[in-house]
Short mmCIF file of C-alpha atoms in Angstrom, two decimals:
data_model
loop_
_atom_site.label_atom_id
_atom_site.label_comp_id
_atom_site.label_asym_id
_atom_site.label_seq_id
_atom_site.Cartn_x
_atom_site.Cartn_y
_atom_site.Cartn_z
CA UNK A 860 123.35 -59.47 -28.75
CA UNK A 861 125.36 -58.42 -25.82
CA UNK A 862 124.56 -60.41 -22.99
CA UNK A 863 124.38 -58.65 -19.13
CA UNK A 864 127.37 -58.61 -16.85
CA UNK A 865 127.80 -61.02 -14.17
CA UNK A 866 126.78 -60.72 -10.85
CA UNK A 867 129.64 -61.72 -8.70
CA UNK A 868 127.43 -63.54 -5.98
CA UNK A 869 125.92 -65.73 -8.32
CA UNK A 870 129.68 -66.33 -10.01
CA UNK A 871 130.38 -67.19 -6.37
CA UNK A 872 127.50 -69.72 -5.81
CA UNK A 873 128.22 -71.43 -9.67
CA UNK A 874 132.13 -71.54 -9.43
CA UNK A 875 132.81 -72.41 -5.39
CA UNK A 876 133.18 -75.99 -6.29
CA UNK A 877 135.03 -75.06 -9.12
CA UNK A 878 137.84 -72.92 -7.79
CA UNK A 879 138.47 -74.89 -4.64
CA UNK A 880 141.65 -76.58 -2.81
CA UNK A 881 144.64 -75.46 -5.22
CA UNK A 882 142.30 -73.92 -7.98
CA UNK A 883 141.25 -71.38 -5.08
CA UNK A 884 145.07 -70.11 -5.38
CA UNK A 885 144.21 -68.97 -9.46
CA UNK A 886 145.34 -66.00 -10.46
CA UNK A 887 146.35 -65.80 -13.80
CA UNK A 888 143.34 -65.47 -16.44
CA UNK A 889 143.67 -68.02 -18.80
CA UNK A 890 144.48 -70.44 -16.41
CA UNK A 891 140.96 -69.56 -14.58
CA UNK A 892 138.95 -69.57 -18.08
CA UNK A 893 140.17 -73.15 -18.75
CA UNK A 894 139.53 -74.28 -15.64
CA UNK A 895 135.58 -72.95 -16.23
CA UNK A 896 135.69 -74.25 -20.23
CA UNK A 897 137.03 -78.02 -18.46
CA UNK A 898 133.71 -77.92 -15.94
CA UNK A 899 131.39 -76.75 -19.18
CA UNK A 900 132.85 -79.35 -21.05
CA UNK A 901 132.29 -81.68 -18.49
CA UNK A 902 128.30 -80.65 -18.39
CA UNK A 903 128.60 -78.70 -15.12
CA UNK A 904 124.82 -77.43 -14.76
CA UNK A 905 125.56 -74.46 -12.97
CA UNK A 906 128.54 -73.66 -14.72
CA UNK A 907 126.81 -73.55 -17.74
CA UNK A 908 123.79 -72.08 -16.87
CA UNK A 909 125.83 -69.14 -15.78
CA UNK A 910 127.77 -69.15 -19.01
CA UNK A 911 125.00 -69.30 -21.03
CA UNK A 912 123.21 -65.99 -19.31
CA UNK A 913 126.85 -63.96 -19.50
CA UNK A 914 129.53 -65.30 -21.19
CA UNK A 915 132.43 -67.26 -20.39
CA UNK A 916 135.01 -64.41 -20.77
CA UNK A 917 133.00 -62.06 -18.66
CA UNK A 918 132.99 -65.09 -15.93
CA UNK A 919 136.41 -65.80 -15.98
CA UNK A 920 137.05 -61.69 -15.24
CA UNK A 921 134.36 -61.59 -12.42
CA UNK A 922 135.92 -64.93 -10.88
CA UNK A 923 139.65 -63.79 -11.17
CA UNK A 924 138.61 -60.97 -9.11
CA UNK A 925 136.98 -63.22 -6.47
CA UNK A 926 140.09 -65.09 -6.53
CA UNK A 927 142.41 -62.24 -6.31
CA UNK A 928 140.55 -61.45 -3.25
CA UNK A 929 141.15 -64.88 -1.46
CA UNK A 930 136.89 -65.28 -1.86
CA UNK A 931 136.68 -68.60 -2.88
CA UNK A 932 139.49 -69.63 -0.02
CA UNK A 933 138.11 -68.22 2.89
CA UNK A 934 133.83 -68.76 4.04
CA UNK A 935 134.63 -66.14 6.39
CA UNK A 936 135.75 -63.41 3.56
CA UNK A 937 133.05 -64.92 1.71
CA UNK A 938 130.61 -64.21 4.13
CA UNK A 939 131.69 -61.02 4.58
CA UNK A 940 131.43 -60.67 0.87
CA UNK A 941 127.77 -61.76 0.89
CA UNK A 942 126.40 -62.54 4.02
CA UNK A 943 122.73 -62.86 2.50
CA UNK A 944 124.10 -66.25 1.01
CA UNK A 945 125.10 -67.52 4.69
CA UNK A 946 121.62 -66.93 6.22
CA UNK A 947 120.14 -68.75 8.89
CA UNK A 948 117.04 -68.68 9.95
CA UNK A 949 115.62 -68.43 13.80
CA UNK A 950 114.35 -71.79 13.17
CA UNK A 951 117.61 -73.34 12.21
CA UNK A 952 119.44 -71.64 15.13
CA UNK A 953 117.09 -73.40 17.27
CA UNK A 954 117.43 -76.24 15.74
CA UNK A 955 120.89 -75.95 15.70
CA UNK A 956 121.23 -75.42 19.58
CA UNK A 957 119.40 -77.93 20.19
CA UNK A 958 121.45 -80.65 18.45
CA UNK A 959 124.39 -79.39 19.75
CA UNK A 960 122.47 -79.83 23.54
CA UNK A 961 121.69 -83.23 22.53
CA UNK A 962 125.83 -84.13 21.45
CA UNK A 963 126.86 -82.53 24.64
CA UNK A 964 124.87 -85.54 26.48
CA UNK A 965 125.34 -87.92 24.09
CA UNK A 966 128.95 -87.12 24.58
CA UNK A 967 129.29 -87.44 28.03
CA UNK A 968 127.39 -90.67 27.63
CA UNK A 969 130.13 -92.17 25.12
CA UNK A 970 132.86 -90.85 27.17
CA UNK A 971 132.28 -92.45 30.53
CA UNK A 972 130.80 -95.64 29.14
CA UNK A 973 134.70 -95.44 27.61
CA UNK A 974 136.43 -94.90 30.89
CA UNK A 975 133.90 -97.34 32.56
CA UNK A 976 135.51 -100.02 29.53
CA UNK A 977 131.95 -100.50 27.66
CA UNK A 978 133.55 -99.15 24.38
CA UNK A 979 134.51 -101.54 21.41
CA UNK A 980 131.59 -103.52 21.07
CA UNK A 981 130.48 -102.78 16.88
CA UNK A 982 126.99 -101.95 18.12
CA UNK A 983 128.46 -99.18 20.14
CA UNK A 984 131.12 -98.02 17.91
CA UNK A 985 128.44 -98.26 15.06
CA UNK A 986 126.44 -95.86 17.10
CA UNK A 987 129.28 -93.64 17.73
CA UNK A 988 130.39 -93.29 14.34
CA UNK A 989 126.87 -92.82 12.77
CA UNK A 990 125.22 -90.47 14.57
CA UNK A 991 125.67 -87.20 12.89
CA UNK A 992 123.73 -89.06 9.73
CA UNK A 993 120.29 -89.72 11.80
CA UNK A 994 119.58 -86.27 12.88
CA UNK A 995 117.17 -84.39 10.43
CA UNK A 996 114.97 -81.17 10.12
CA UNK A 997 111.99 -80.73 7.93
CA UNK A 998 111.48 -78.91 4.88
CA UNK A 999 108.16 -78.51 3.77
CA UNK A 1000 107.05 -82.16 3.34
CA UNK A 1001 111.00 -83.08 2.57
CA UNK A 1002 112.96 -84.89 5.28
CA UNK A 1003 116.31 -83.97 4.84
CA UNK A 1004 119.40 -84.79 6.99
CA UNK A 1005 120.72 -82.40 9.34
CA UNK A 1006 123.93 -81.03 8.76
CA UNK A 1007 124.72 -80.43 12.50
CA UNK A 1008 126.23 -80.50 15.20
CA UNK A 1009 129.57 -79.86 13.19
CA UNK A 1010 131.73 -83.01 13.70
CA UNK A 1011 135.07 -83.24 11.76
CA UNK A 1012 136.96 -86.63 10.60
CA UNK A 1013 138.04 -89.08 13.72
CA UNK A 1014 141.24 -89.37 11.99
CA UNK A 1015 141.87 -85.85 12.44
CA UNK A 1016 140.12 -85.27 16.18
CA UNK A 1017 142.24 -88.30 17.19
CA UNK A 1018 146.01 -87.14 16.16
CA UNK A 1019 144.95 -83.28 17.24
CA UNK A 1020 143.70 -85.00 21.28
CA UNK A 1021 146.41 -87.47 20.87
CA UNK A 1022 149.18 -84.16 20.41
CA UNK A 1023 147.46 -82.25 22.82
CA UNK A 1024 147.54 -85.32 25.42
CA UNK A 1025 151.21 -85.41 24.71
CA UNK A 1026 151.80 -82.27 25.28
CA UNK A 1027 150.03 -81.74 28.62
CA UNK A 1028 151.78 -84.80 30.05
CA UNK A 1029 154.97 -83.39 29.17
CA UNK A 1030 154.08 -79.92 31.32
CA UNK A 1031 152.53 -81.96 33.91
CA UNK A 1032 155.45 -84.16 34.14
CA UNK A 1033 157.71 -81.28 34.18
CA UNK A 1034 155.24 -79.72 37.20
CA UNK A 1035 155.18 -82.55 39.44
CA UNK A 1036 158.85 -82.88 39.24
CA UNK A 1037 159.02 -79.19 40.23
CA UNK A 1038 156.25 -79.43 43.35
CA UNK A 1039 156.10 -83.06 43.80
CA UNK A 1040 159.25 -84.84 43.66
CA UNK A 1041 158.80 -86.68 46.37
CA UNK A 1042 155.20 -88.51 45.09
CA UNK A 1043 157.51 -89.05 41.38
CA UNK A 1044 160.09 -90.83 43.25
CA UNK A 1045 157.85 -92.82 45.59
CA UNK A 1046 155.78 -94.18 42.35
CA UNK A 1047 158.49 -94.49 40.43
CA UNK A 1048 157.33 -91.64 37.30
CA UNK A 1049 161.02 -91.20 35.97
CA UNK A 1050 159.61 -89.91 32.46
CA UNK A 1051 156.58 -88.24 30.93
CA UNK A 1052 155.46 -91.11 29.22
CA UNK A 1053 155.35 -93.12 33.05
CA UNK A 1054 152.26 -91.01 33.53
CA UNK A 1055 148.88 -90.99 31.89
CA UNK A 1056 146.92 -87.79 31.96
CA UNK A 1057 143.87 -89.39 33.93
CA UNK A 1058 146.28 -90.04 36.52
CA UNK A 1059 147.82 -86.50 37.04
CA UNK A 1060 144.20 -85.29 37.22
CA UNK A 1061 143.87 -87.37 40.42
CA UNK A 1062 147.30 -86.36 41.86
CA UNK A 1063 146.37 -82.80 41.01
CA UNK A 1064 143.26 -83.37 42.87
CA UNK A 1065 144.67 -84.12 45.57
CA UNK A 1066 147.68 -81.93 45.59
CA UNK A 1067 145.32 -78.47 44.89
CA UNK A 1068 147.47 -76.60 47.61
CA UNK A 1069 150.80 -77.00 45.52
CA UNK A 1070 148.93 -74.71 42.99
CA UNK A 1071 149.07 -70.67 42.51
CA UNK A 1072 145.60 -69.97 44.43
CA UNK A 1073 145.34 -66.67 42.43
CA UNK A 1074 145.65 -68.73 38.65
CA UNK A 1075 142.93 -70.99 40.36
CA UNK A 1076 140.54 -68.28 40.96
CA UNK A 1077 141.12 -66.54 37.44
CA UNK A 1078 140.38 -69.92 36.52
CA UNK A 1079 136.56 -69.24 36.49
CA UNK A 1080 135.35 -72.76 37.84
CA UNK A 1081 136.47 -75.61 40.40
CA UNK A 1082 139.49 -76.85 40.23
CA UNK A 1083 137.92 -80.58 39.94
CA UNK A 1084 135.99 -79.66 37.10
CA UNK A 1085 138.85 -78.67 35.00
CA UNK A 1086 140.90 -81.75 35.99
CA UNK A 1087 137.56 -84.25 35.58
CA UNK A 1088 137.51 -82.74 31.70
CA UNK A 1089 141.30 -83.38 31.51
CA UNK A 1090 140.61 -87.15 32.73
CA UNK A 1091 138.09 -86.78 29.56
CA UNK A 1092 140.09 -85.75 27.03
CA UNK A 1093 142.66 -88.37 27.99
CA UNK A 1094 139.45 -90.94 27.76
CA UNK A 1095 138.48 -89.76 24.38
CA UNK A 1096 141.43 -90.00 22.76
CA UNK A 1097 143.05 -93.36 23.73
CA UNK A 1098 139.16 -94.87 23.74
CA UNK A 1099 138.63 -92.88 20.05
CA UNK A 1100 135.30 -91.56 20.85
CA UNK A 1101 134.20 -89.28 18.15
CA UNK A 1102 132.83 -85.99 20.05
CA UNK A 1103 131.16 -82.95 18.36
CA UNK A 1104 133.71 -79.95 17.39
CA UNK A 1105 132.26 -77.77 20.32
CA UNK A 1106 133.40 -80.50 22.77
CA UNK A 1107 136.73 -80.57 21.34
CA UNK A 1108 137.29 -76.80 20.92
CA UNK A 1109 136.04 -77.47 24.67
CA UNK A 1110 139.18 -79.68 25.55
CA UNK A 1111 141.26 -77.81 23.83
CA UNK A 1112 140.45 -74.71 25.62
CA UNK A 1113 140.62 -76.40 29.02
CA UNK A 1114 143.86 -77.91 28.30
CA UNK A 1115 145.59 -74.20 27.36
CA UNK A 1116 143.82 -73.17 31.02
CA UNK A 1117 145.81 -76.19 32.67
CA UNK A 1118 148.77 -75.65 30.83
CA UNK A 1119 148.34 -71.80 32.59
CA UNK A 1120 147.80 -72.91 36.11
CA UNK A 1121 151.06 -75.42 35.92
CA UNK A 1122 152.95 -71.97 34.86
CA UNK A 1123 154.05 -74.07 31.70
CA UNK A 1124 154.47 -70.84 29.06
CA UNK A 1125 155.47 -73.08 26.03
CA UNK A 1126 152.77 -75.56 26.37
CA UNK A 1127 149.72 -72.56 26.80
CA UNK A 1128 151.37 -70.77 23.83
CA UNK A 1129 151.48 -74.58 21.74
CA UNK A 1130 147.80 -75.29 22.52
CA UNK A 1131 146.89 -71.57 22.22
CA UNK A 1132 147.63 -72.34 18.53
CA UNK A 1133 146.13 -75.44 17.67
CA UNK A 1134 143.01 -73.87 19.62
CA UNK A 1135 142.84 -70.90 17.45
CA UNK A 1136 143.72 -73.15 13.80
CA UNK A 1137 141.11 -75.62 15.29
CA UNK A 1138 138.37 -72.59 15.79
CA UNK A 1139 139.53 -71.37 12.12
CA UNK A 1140 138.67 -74.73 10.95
CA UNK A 1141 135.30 -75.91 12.49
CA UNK A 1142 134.36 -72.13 11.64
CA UNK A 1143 134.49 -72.75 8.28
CA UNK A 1144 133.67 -76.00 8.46
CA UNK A 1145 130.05 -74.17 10.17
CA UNK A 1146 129.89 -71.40 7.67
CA UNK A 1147 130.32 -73.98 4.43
CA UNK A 1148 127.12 -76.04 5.87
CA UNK A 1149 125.68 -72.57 6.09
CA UNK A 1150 125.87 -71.93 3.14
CA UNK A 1151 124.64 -75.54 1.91
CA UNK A 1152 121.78 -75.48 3.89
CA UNK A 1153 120.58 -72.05 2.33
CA UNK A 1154 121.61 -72.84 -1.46
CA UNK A 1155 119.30 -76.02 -0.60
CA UNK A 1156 116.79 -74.05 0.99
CA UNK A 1157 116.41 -71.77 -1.88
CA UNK A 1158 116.53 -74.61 -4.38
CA UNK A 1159 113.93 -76.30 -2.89
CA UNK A 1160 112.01 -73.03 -2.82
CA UNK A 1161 112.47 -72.64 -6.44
CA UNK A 1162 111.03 -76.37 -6.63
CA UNK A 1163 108.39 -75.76 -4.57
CA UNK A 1164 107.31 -72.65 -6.82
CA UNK A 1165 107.72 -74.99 -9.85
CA UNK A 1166 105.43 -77.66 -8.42
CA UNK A 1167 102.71 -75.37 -7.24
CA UNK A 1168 103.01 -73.90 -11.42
CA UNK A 1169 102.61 -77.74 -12.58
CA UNK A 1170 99.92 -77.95 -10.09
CA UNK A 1171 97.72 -75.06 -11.54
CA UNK A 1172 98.58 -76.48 -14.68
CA UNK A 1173 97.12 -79.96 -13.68
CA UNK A 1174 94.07 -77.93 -12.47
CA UNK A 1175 94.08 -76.05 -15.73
CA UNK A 1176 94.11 -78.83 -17.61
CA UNK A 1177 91.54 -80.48 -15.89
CA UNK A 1178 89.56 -77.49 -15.76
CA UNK A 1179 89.62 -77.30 -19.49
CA UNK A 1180 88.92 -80.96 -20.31
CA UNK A 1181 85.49 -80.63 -18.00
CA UNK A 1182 84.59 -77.00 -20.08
CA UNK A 1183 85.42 -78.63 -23.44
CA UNK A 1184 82.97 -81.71 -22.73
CA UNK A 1185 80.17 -79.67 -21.45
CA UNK A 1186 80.74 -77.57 -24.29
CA UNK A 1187 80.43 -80.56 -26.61
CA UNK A 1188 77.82 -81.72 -25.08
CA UNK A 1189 75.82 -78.62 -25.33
CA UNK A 1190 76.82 -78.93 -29.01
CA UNK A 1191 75.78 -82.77 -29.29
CA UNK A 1192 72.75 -81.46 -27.19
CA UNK A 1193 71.99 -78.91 -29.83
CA UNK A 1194 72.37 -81.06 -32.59
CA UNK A 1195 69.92 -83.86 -31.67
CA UNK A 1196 67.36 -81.40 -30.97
CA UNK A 1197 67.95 -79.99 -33.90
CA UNK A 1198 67.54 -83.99 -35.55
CA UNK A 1199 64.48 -84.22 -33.05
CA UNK A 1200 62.74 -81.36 -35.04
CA UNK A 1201 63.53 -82.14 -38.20
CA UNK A 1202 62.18 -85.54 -37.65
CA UNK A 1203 59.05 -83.85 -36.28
CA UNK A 1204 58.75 -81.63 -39.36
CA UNK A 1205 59.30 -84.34 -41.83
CA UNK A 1206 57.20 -86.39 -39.96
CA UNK A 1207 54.41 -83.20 -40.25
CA UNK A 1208 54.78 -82.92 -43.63
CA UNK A 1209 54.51 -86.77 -44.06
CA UNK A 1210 51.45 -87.02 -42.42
CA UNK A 1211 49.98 -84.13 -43.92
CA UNK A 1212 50.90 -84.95 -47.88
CA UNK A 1213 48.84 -88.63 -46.71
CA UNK A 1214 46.01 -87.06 -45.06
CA UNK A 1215 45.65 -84.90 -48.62
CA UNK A 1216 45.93 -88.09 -50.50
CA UNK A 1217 43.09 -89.54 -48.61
CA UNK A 1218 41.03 -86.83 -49.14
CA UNK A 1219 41.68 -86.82 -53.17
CA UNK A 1220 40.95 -90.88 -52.94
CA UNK A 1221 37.81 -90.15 -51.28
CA UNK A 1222 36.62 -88.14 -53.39
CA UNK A 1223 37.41 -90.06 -56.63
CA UNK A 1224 35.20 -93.05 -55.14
CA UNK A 1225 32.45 -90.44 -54.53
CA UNK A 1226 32.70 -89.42 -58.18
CA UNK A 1227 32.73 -93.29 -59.87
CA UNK A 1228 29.92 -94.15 -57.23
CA UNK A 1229 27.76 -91.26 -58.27
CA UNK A 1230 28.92 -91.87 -61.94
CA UNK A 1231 27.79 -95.77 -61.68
CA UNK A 1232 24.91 -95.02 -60.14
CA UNK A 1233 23.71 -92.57 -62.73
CA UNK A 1234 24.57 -94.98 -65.53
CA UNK A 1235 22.45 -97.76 -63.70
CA UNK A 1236 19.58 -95.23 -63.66
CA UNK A 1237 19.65 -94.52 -67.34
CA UNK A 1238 20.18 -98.44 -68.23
CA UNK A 1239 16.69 -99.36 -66.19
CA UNK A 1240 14.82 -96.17 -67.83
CA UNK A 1241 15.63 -97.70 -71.47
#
């Protein structure tokens, strides 16, 4: 029997944690067929459940065009693809704006307790480093964890702050000996690395005149604000303070505007470029929990449909235990009655066949009385 043609969304959802990393750069058939026979032979329960409605040649066709289109690589071509399999709900955007509300503060929090020097304490870096994990939403009666605010690794948010640190020191450096020799030389800042980035935020801050008014006004905010979220990023990464992925897309973006106003070409165009990889990757890194939370959401649909099935079986059940004891009953009922009157009717028939043999008896002693007495009457006549 011919089995149906696979749907490529649902070859999508069973093989995305198949073909991923390397395997998501397939393209040759056979290579993509073995790589689905290795996950069936390793009991893959989607894998084979998708296998076992098509078939595994049919799969390997459907996911080398997938491939071929760079689906299984990209969440955004994927999306595109089938956006109905990255839906969110108006109750999860909510949800999600809120959290992120909530890591903007508890940001800012962890940041200045930092630059105040309350960091390193294991409470507080327990706290810091934990936090994503206690955050949680509701399904049905099922707690489950939250997978936002999108953070990604410390590792990683600490070498990209710690490059983009760098690299603003460098252009401020290269400012202040252009506009403010004379403060370099009194300090005694004879390199870039003589100069934190905190510090040029306060020289800056102090210095606003020495700055092209018109850049400051296409700037969009105060001139203080900007440099008090410089002073920030320079906190967060030398104090490691893990901050969501909208505060760092946040830094980066601020440093790029920075790097504008110091009329530093080469720096903008450097952090323009780890902005926009950055936004590429927390982007995905959104669209893959996206997609998590509504494969979970329709799992636990599916479960919840199951349950309430095992639940009207239970009733069933139930149900049919109490009908097959009343019905017994009514049987066991029936049958004692039915005992009941044939005990009456023997008992009838008992007590008639003895109120017959009475009768018979009665009448025999009638019949030897009157016989006796005759005899006596002829006996005295002789």
């Amino acid at each position: 029997m011919a089995k149906n043609r696979s749907d490529e969304r649902l070859v999508y959802l069973a093989l995305r944690n198949v073909f991923k990393g390397p395997d998501a750069e397939l393209r040759a058939w056979g290579k993509i067929r073995k790589r689905i026979q290795k996950h069936l032979d390793n009991k893959d329960a989607e894998v084979h459940a998708l296998v076992a409605e098509h078939d595994i040649d049919d799969v390997s066709y459907t996911a080398q065009a997938l491939l071929q289109d760079d689906i299984f690589a990209s969440t955004l071509r994927a999306k595109i693809r089938f956006p109905e399999v990255f839906d969110v709900s108006p109750a999860q955007s909510a949800e999600r704006v809120a959290s992120e509300a909530e890591a903007a503060r508890s940001d800012s929090d962890a940041i200045r307790e930092a630059a105040e020097g309350h960091q390193g304490t294991w409470a507080a870096l327990e706290v810091s480093t934990t936090r994503p994990q206690t955050r949680s939403f509701t399904r049905a009666s099922l707690s489950v964890p939250s997978l936002y605010p999108v953070y990604i690794p410390l590792q990683t948010q600490h070498r990209l702050l710690v490059k983009v640190q760098a690299t603003l020191e460098d252009a401020c450096y290269a400012f202040g000996h252009k506009m403010m020799d004379g403060i370099l030389l009194k300090e005694g800042w004879d390199c870039p690395e003589s100069v934190e980035l905190n510090i040029w935020a306060r020289v800056f801050r102090c210095n606003e005149d020495k700055f092209d008014a018109e850049k400051l006004v296409e700037l969009g905010k105060p001139f203080p604000e900007l440099l008090d979220s410089i002073a920030q990023l320079r906190h967060t990464a030398v104090h490691r303070v893990r901050v969501s992925a909208n505060k760092l897309q946040q830094f980066i973006a601020e440093a790029e505007s920075l790097a504008i106003i110091l009329d530093n070409n080469t720096c903008a165009r450097l952090l323009s470029r780890l902005r926009q990889e950055a936004q590429q990757v927390i982007d995905d890194l959104g669209r893959n929990k996206d997609l998590l939370e509504s494969m979970l959401k329709k799992k636990l649909q599916e479960i919840d449909t199951q349950r309430r099935e095992l639940d009207r079986l239970e009733c069933e059940l139930v149900e049919d235990m109490l009908r097959e004891d009343k019905e017994y009953q009514t049987i066991a009922s029936a049958n004692l009655e039915q005992a009941v009157a044939a005990a009456t009717s023997i008992q009838q028939k008992v007590s008639t066949s003895e109120h017959d043999t009475s009768s018979e008896a009665e009448v025999e002693v009638e019949s030897f009385e009157q016989a006796s007495f005759e005899q006596n009457g002829e006996s005295a006549s002789s």
